């Protein structure tokens, strides 16, 4: 997805044509948003993949930050404690302490013995 976001017009003319040709080979000629949507769809059962897709969506278009908040901060039934621990810093970095606290509360309900999700 990072590669698909490169603006070819900023690449030196001597390598631009090769870059564009290889980019089409790697991406199949689709946009970063389309690649990300396919990845999210193909990995819909994976909690970490969904968090990665949400993060990529924000990278592709920062205006999507609020629209993906629920997807990131939602804890699906198949989420593991470790997955929630991995996602927590991402929630905190993107949305701040208040949203991180809400995430911790949800995770604490699911994993009451995990100290990582204690809020007080």
GROMACS .gro file of C-alpha atoms in nm:
model
  120
    1UNK     CA    1   0.000   0.000   0.000
    2UNK     CA    2   0.287   0.236   0.078
    3UNK     CA    3   0.428   0.174  -0.269
    4UNK     CA    4   0.091   0.245  -0.430
    5UNK     CA    5   0.086   0.583  -0.256
    6UNK     CA    6   0.409   0.701  -0.420
    7UNK     CA    7   0.353   0.992  -0.657
    8UNK     CA    8   0.537   0.885  -0.973
    9UNK     CA    9   0.569   1.246  -1.086
   10UNK     CA   10   0.815   1.302  -0.801
   11UNK     CA   11   1.047   1.026  -0.924
   12UNK     CA   12   1.342   1.112  -1.146
   13UNK     CA   13   1.254   1.082  -1.515
   14UNK     CA   14   1.530   0.830  -1.578
   15UNK     CA   15   1.359   0.567  -1.362
   16UNK     CA   16   0.997   0.684  -1.364
   17UNK     CA   17   0.887   0.465  -1.656
   18UNK     CA   18   1.035   0.153  -1.497
   19UNK     CA   19   0.883   0.245  -1.160
   20UNK     CA   20   0.535   0.292  -1.308
   21UNK     CA   21   0.561  -0.035  -1.501
   22UNK     CA   22   0.673  -0.229  -1.195
   23UNK     CA   23   0.412  -0.060  -0.976
   24UNK     CA   24   0.140  -0.187  -1.210
   25UNK     CA   25   0.290  -0.536  -1.185
   26UNK     CA   26   0.298  -0.527  -0.805
   27UNK     CA   27  -0.042  -0.366  -0.751
   28UNK     CA   28  -0.229  -0.508  -1.048
   29UNK     CA   29  -0.296  -0.150  -1.153
   30UNK     CA   30  -0.539  -0.082  -0.867
   31UNK     CA   31  -0.525   0.205  -0.621
   32UNK     CA   32  -0.398   0.186  -0.265
   33UNK     CA   33  -0.757   0.217  -0.140
   34UNK     CA   34  -0.865  -0.077  -0.356
   35UNK     CA   35  -0.570  -0.287  -0.239
   36UNK     CA   36  -0.656  -0.209   0.121
   37UNK     CA   37  -1.026  -0.288   0.076
   38UNK     CA   38  -0.939  -0.623  -0.081
   39UNK     CA   39  -0.695  -0.700   0.201
   40UNK     CA   40  -0.960  -0.614   0.461
   41UNK     CA   41  -1.218  -0.827   0.282
   42UNK     CA   42  -0.982  -1.123   0.239
   43UNK     CA   43  -0.885  -1.108   0.608
   44UNK     CA   44  -1.218  -1.018   0.764
   45UNK     CA   45  -1.182  -1.280   1.039
   46UNK     CA   46  -0.848  -1.149   1.161
   47UNK     CA   47  -0.858  -0.884   1.433
   48UNK     CA   48  -0.504  -0.763   1.366
   49UNK     CA   49  -0.560  -0.756   0.990
   50UNK     CA   50  -0.867  -0.540   1.040
   51UNK     CA   51  -0.667  -0.304   1.260
   52UNK     CA   52  -0.394  -0.293   0.995
   53UNK     CA   53  -0.649  -0.221   0.724
   54UNK     CA   54  -0.797   0.057   0.936
   55UNK     CA   55  -0.453   0.207   0.993
   56UNK     CA   56  -0.380   0.187   0.619
   57UNK     CA   57  -0.713   0.354   0.545
   58UNK     CA   58  -0.605   0.647   0.762
   59UNK     CA   59  -0.266   0.655   0.588
   60UNK     CA   60  -0.437   0.660   0.248
   61UNK     CA   61  -0.683   0.929   0.352
   62UNK     CA   62  -0.635   1.100   0.690
   63UNK     CA   63  -0.991   1.231   0.668
   64UNK     CA   64  -1.106   0.873   0.737
   65UNK     CA   65  -0.967   0.881   1.092
   66UNK     CA   66  -1.305   0.926   1.259
   67UNK     CA   67  -1.488   0.686   1.028
   68UNK     CA   68  -1.256   0.397   1.119
   69UNK     CA   69  -1.252   0.467   1.493
   70UNK     CA   70  -1.530   0.220   1.568
   71UNK     CA   71  -1.364  -0.053   1.362
   72UNK     CA   72  -1.040  -0.009   1.554
   73UNK     CA   73  -1.189   0.029   1.900
   74UNK     CA   74  -1.446  -0.249   1.862
   75UNK     CA   75  -1.342  -0.577   2.023
   76UNK     CA   76  -1.491  -0.867   1.825
   77UNK     CA   77  -1.577  -1.198   1.994
   78UNK     CA   78  -1.278  -1.377   1.837
   79UNK     CA   79  -1.023  -1.121   1.965
   80UNK     CA   80  -0.751  -1.255   2.190
   81UNK     CA   81  -0.597  -1.080   2.486
   82UNK     CA   82  -0.267  -1.045   2.300
   83UNK     CA   83  -0.439  -0.888   1.997
   84UNK     CA   84  -0.608  -0.634   2.221
   85UNK     CA   85  -0.275  -0.554   2.386
   86UNK     CA   86  -0.124  -0.495   2.040
   87UNK     CA   87  -0.411  -0.271   1.929
   88UNK     CA   88  -0.430  -0.064   2.249
   89UNK     CA   89  -0.125   0.159   2.179
   90UNK     CA   90  -0.257   0.224   1.830
   91UNK     CA   91  -0.592   0.336   1.972
   92UNK     CA   92  -0.412   0.559   2.221
   93UNK     CA   93  -0.181   0.709   1.957
   94UNK     CA   94  -0.462   0.787   1.714
   95UNK     CA   95  -0.748   0.884   1.942
   96UNK     CA   96  -0.597   0.980   2.275
   97UNK     CA   97  -0.630   0.872   2.634
   98UNK     CA   98  -1.010   0.893   2.658
   99UNK     CA   99  -1.063   0.648   2.371
  100UNK     CA  100  -0.783   0.426   2.502
  101UNK     CA  101  -0.959   0.414   2.840
  102UNK     CA  102  -1.284   0.314   2.670
  103UNK     CA  103  -1.097   0.043   2.480
  104UNK     CA  104  -0.938  -0.079   2.805
  105UNK     CA  105  -1.280  -0.098   2.969
  106UNK     CA  106  -1.417  -0.310   2.685
  107UNK     CA  107  -1.107  -0.531   2.691
  108UNK     CA  108  -1.128  -0.561   3.070
  109UNK     CA  109  -1.486  -0.689   3.039
  110UNK     CA  110  -1.365  -0.957   2.798
  111UNK     CA  111  -1.039  -1.031   2.984
  112UNK     CA  112  -1.104  -0.943   3.350
  113UNK     CA  113  -0.779  -1.095   3.477
  114UNK     CA  114  -0.551  -0.910   3.235
  115UNK     CA  115  -0.373  -0.629   3.418
  116UNK     CA  116  -0.302  -0.448   3.090
  117UNK     CA  117  -0.667  -0.343   3.077
  118UNK     CA  118  -0.712  -0.216   3.431
  119UNK     CA  119  -0.827   0.145   3.429
  120UNK     CA  120  -0.802   0.249   3.790
   0.00000   0.00000   0.00000
